[in-house]
Amino acid sequence: MPLREHLRELRRRVVLAAVGVVVGAIAGWAAYGTVFDLLQQPLVLAAAENDAVVSANFGGVATAFDMQVKVSLFLGVLVSSPWWIYQLWAFVTPGLTRRERLAAVGFLAVAVPLFLAGAGTAWWALPNAVRLLTELTPEGATNFIDAQNYLSFVMRLVLAFGLAFLLPVLLVGLNLANLLQGRAMLRGWRWAVMLAFLFAAVMTPTPDAVTMIVLALPICGLYFAAVGIALLHDRRTDRRRLAEGLPRLDGTVPEGWTPAAGTRTPAA
């Protein structure tokens, strides 16, 4: 596919994904009150445990309106996740065979639960993070947290972990499209583990190592699962290519193999 066609396809997928997010945001607008109460729960718990004043502060005339718009868009991203994940997958893997597309559809069904599991994991860690961070407030001081900054903090945490849990699915998609080999993913496992722990440490600003480890281990496990699936796919693809008279994906061939017939020549 020419570069211009790729760009057109990318624009088409982005527009379709954005339409899905807007539709989800309309539903999120109606659920704003309930969701905002849930967002305040970590602040309420932190205030109760620290015996201090901790609350969200609306510092401007239009802040409440901006807050509702942002929360609605945030909910739109979560609600429409099956739609925009499909658009992302369809752009990454446009050249799959019919059989590979059927396998991809089955694996795509795992992507949405993984994204939601990552978002749920971040939500689980949020109260602990808010409690520990607000404990640093000096005695006698009042911690009025800017509502928009607090929402940005929550959105970054939730979406970052959702996308981190989704990354292995994208790696498998690149492998199914023969753009990334399983051996390359396996060689980079040390970097992957280090980045997973670094990501967990940065995104969970808490001093305890337990939370960081609990968040990093699932990401590492998903990465190695993606590596295993990619290696199995590469093995099947290599066998098919050799049978068709083509070299392996990495350009190597077995000893005694002839390109014309795709078979081994008898040993001398």
Short mmCIF file of C-alpha atoms in Angstrom, two decimals, residues 51-241:
data_model
loop_
_atom_site.label_atom_id
_atom_site.label_comp_id
_atom_site.label_asym_id
_atom_site.label_seq_id
_atom_site.Cartn_x
_atom_site.Cartn_y
_atom_site.Cartn_z
CA ASP A 51 -8.16 13.96 59.98
CA ALA A 52 -7.59 16.92 57.67
CA VAL A 53 -9.45 19.02 55.14
CA VAL A 54 -8.95 17.52 51.67
CA SER A 55 -11.37 18.47 48.92
CA ALA A 56 -11.62 19.34 45.23
CA ASN A 57 -11.58 23.08 44.56
CA PHE A 58 -13.30 24.79 41.62
CA GLY A 59 -11.24 27.94 41.19
CA GLY A 60 -13.02 29.63 38.30
CA VAL A 61 -16.43 30.51 36.93
CA ALA A 62 -16.21 28.03 34.06
CA THR A 63 -14.25 25.37 35.95
CA ALA A 64 -17.33 23.30 36.76
CA PHE A 65 -18.34 23.26 33.09
CA ASP A 66 -14.81 22.37 31.96
CA MET A 67 -14.75 19.60 34.55
CA GLN A 68 -17.97 18.09 33.26
CA VAL A 69 -16.73 18.20 29.66
CA LYS A 70 -13.45 16.50 30.58
CA VAL A 71 -15.14 13.84 32.67
CA SER A 72 -17.58 13.15 29.83
CA LEU A 73 -14.74 12.75 27.32
CA PHE A 74 -12.88 10.54 29.78
CA LEU A 75 -15.94 8.33 30.11
CA GLY A 76 -16.35 8.41 26.33
CA VAL A 77 -12.86 6.94 25.90
CA LEU A 78 -13.65 4.15 28.37
CA VAL A 79 -17.12 3.37 27.04
CA SER A 80 -16.07 3.39 23.39
CA SER A 81 -12.91 1.35 24.00
CA PRO A 82 -14.19 -1.67 21.98
CA TRP A 83 -14.75 0.62 18.98
CA TRP A 84 -11.47 2.58 18.93
CA ILE A 85 -9.42 -0.51 19.81
CA TYR A 86 -10.94 -2.19 16.76
CA GLN A 87 -10.06 0.83 14.60
CA LEU A 88 -6.48 0.71 15.87
CA TRP A 89 -6.26 -3.02 15.19
CA ALA A 90 -7.75 -2.64 11.71
CA PHE A 91 -5.11 -0.04 10.83
CA VAL A 92 -2.18 -2.03 12.22
CA THR A 93 -3.16 -5.32 10.53
CA PRO A 94 -4.70 -4.48 7.13
CA GLY A 95 -2.93 -7.19 5.12
CA LEU A 96 -3.80 -10.34 7.03
CA THR A 97 -5.12 -13.43 5.31
CA ARG A 98 -8.67 -14.58 5.98
CA ARG A 99 -7.46 -17.26 8.40
CA GLU A 100 -5.25 -14.82 10.27
CA ARG A 101 -8.13 -12.32 10.46
CA LEU A 102 -10.32 -14.95 12.11
CA ALA A 103 -7.58 -15.61 14.67
CA ALA A 104 -7.12 -11.86 15.13
CA VAL A 105 -10.82 -11.37 15.86
CA GLY A 106 -10.60 -13.96 18.62
CA PHE A 107 -7.56 -12.31 20.11
CA LEU A 108 -9.12 -8.86 19.73
CA ALA A 109 -11.86 -10.03 22.09
CA VAL A 110 -9.14 -10.15 24.75
CA ALA A 111 -8.00 -6.57 24.09
CA VAL A 112 -11.01 -4.80 25.56
CA PRO A 113 -10.98 -6.78 28.85
CA LEU A 114 -7.24 -6.14 29.09
CA PHE A 115 -7.70 -2.40 28.63
CA LEU A 116 -10.47 -2.33 31.22
CA ALA A 117 -8.39 -4.50 33.56
CA GLY A 118 -5.53 -2.01 33.32
CA ALA A 119 -7.92 0.87 34.02
CA GLY A 120 -9.39 -1.06 36.95
CA THR A 121 -5.92 -1.75 38.35
CA ALA A 122 -5.12 1.97 38.28
CA TRP A 123 -8.43 2.74 39.97
CA TRP A 124 -7.57 0.20 42.67
CA ALA A 125 -4.25 1.95 43.32
CA LEU A 126 -5.73 5.48 43.25
CA PRO A 127 -7.04 5.72 46.88
CA ASN A 128 -3.71 4.53 48.28
CA ALA A 129 -1.81 7.04 46.13
CA VAL A 130 -4.08 9.94 47.15
CA ARG A 131 -3.87 9.00 50.84
CA LEU A 132 -0.09 8.77 50.90
CA LEU A 133 0.43 11.98 48.93
CA THR A 134 -1.98 14.03 51.00
CA GLU A 135 -0.29 12.82 54.20
CA LEU A 136 2.58 15.16 53.27
CA THR A 137 0.36 18.20 53.91
CA PRO A 138 1.83 20.14 56.88
CA GLU A 139 -0.15 20.04 60.11
CA GLY A 140 -2.68 22.85 60.37
CA ALA A 141 -2.70 23.42 56.60
CA THR A 142 -5.68 22.89 54.31
CA ASN A 143 -5.30 20.87 51.12
CA PHE A 144 -7.65 22.36 48.54
CA ILE A 145 -6.86 20.36 45.38
CA ASP A 146 -7.57 21.99 42.05
CA ALA A 147 -10.39 19.93 40.54
CA GLN A 148 -8.99 19.94 37.00
CA ASN A 149 -5.48 18.99 38.13
CA TYR A 150 -6.92 16.16 40.17
CA LEU A 151 -8.97 14.93 37.23
CA SER A 152 -5.91 15.09 34.95
CA PHE A 153 -3.98 13.02 37.48
CA VAL A 154 -6.74 10.38 37.59
CA MET A 155 -7.14 10.29 33.80
CA ARG A 156 -3.40 9.90 33.20
CA LEU A 157 -3.20 7.09 35.72
CA VAL A 158 -6.24 5.18 34.42
CA LEU A 159 -5.56 5.60 30.70
CA ALA A 160 -1.82 4.94 31.04
CA PHE A 161 -2.40 1.61 32.73
CA GLY A 162 -5.19 0.72 30.31
CA LEU A 163 -2.87 1.34 27.35
CA ALA A 164 0.00 -0.49 29.07
CA PHE A 165 -2.19 -3.59 29.42
CA LEU A 166 -3.24 -3.16 25.78
CA LEU A 167 0.32 -2.90 24.41
CA PRO A 168 0.91 -6.70 24.20
CA VAL A 169 -2.14 -6.99 21.93
CA LEU A 170 -0.64 -4.42 19.57
CA LEU A 171 2.68 -6.28 19.59
CA VAL A 172 0.88 -9.47 18.56
CA GLY A 173 -0.91 -7.51 15.84
CA LEU A 174 2.42 -6.30 14.45
CA ASN A 175 3.66 -9.89 14.58
CA LEU A 176 0.61 -11.21 12.71
CA ALA A 177 1.29 -8.60 10.04
CA ASN A 178 4.91 -9.87 9.87
CA LEU A 179 6.21 -6.45 10.93
CA LEU A 180 7.74 -7.63 14.21
CA GLN A 181 9.28 -11.04 14.91
CA GLY A 182 8.91 -12.94 18.15
CA ARG A 183 12.68 -13.42 18.38
CA ALA A 184 13.18 -9.66 18.41
CA MET A 185 10.60 -9.32 21.20
CA LEU A 186 12.29 -12.10 23.18
CA ARG A 187 15.74 -10.50 22.82
CA GLY A 188 14.36 -7.30 24.31
CA TRP A 189 12.79 -8.91 27.39
CA ARG A 190 15.24 -7.25 29.80
CA TRP A 191 14.34 -3.81 28.48
CA ALA A 192 10.66 -4.69 28.63
CA VAL A 193 10.86 -5.75 32.29
CA MET A 194 12.87 -2.66 33.22
CA LEU A 195 10.43 -0.35 31.44
CA ALA A 196 7.46 -2.09 33.08
CA PHE A 197 8.86 -1.48 36.56
CA LEU A 198 9.92 2.06 35.65
CA PHE A 199 6.45 2.78 34.30
CA ALA A 200 4.83 1.39 37.46
CA ALA A 201 7.16 3.43 39.66
CA VAL A 202 6.44 6.68 37.81
CA MET A 203 2.68 6.18 37.51
CA THR A 204 2.21 5.16 41.16
CA PRO A 205 3.74 8.01 43.16
CA THR A 206 3.70 6.08 46.43
CA PRO A 207 6.71 5.23 48.62
CA ASP A 208 5.84 1.55 49.05
CA ALA A 209 7.39 -1.02 46.73
CA VAL A 210 4.48 -3.46 47.06
CA THR A 211 2.11 -1.35 44.93
CA MET A 212 4.78 -0.89 42.26
CA ILE A 213 5.47 -4.64 42.08
CA VAL A 214 1.77 -5.53 42.01
CA LEU A 215 1.26 -3.18 39.06
CA ALA A 216 4.43 -4.13 37.16
CA LEU A 217 4.06 -7.93 37.33
CA PRO A 218 0.84 -8.13 35.23
CA ILE A 219 2.46 -5.95 32.55
CA CYS A 220 5.49 -8.26 32.46
CA GLY A 221 3.26 -11.34 32.33
CA LEU A 222 1.27 -9.93 29.41
CA TYR A 223 4.48 -9.09 27.55
CA PHE A 224 5.82 -12.64 27.85
CA ALA A 225 2.43 -14.02 26.80
CA ALA A 226 2.64 -11.85 23.67
CA VAL A 227 6.17 -13.15 23.04
CA GLY A 228 4.97 -16.75 23.27
CA ILE A 229 2.11 -16.16 20.83
CA ALA A 230 4.45 -14.35 18.43
CA LEU A 231 7.00 -17.20 18.50
CA LEU A 232 4.30 -19.78 17.73
CA HIS A 233 3.03 -17.67 14.84
CA ASP A 234 6.56 -17.22 13.47
CA ARG A 235 7.15 -20.97 13.58
CA ARG A 236 3.98 -21.69 11.60
CA THR A 237 4.79 -18.92 9.13
CA ASP A 238 8.35 -20.21 8.60
CA ARG A 239 7.08 -23.72 7.89
CA ARG A 240 4.60 -22.41 5.33
CA ARG A 241 7.20 -20.21 3.64
#
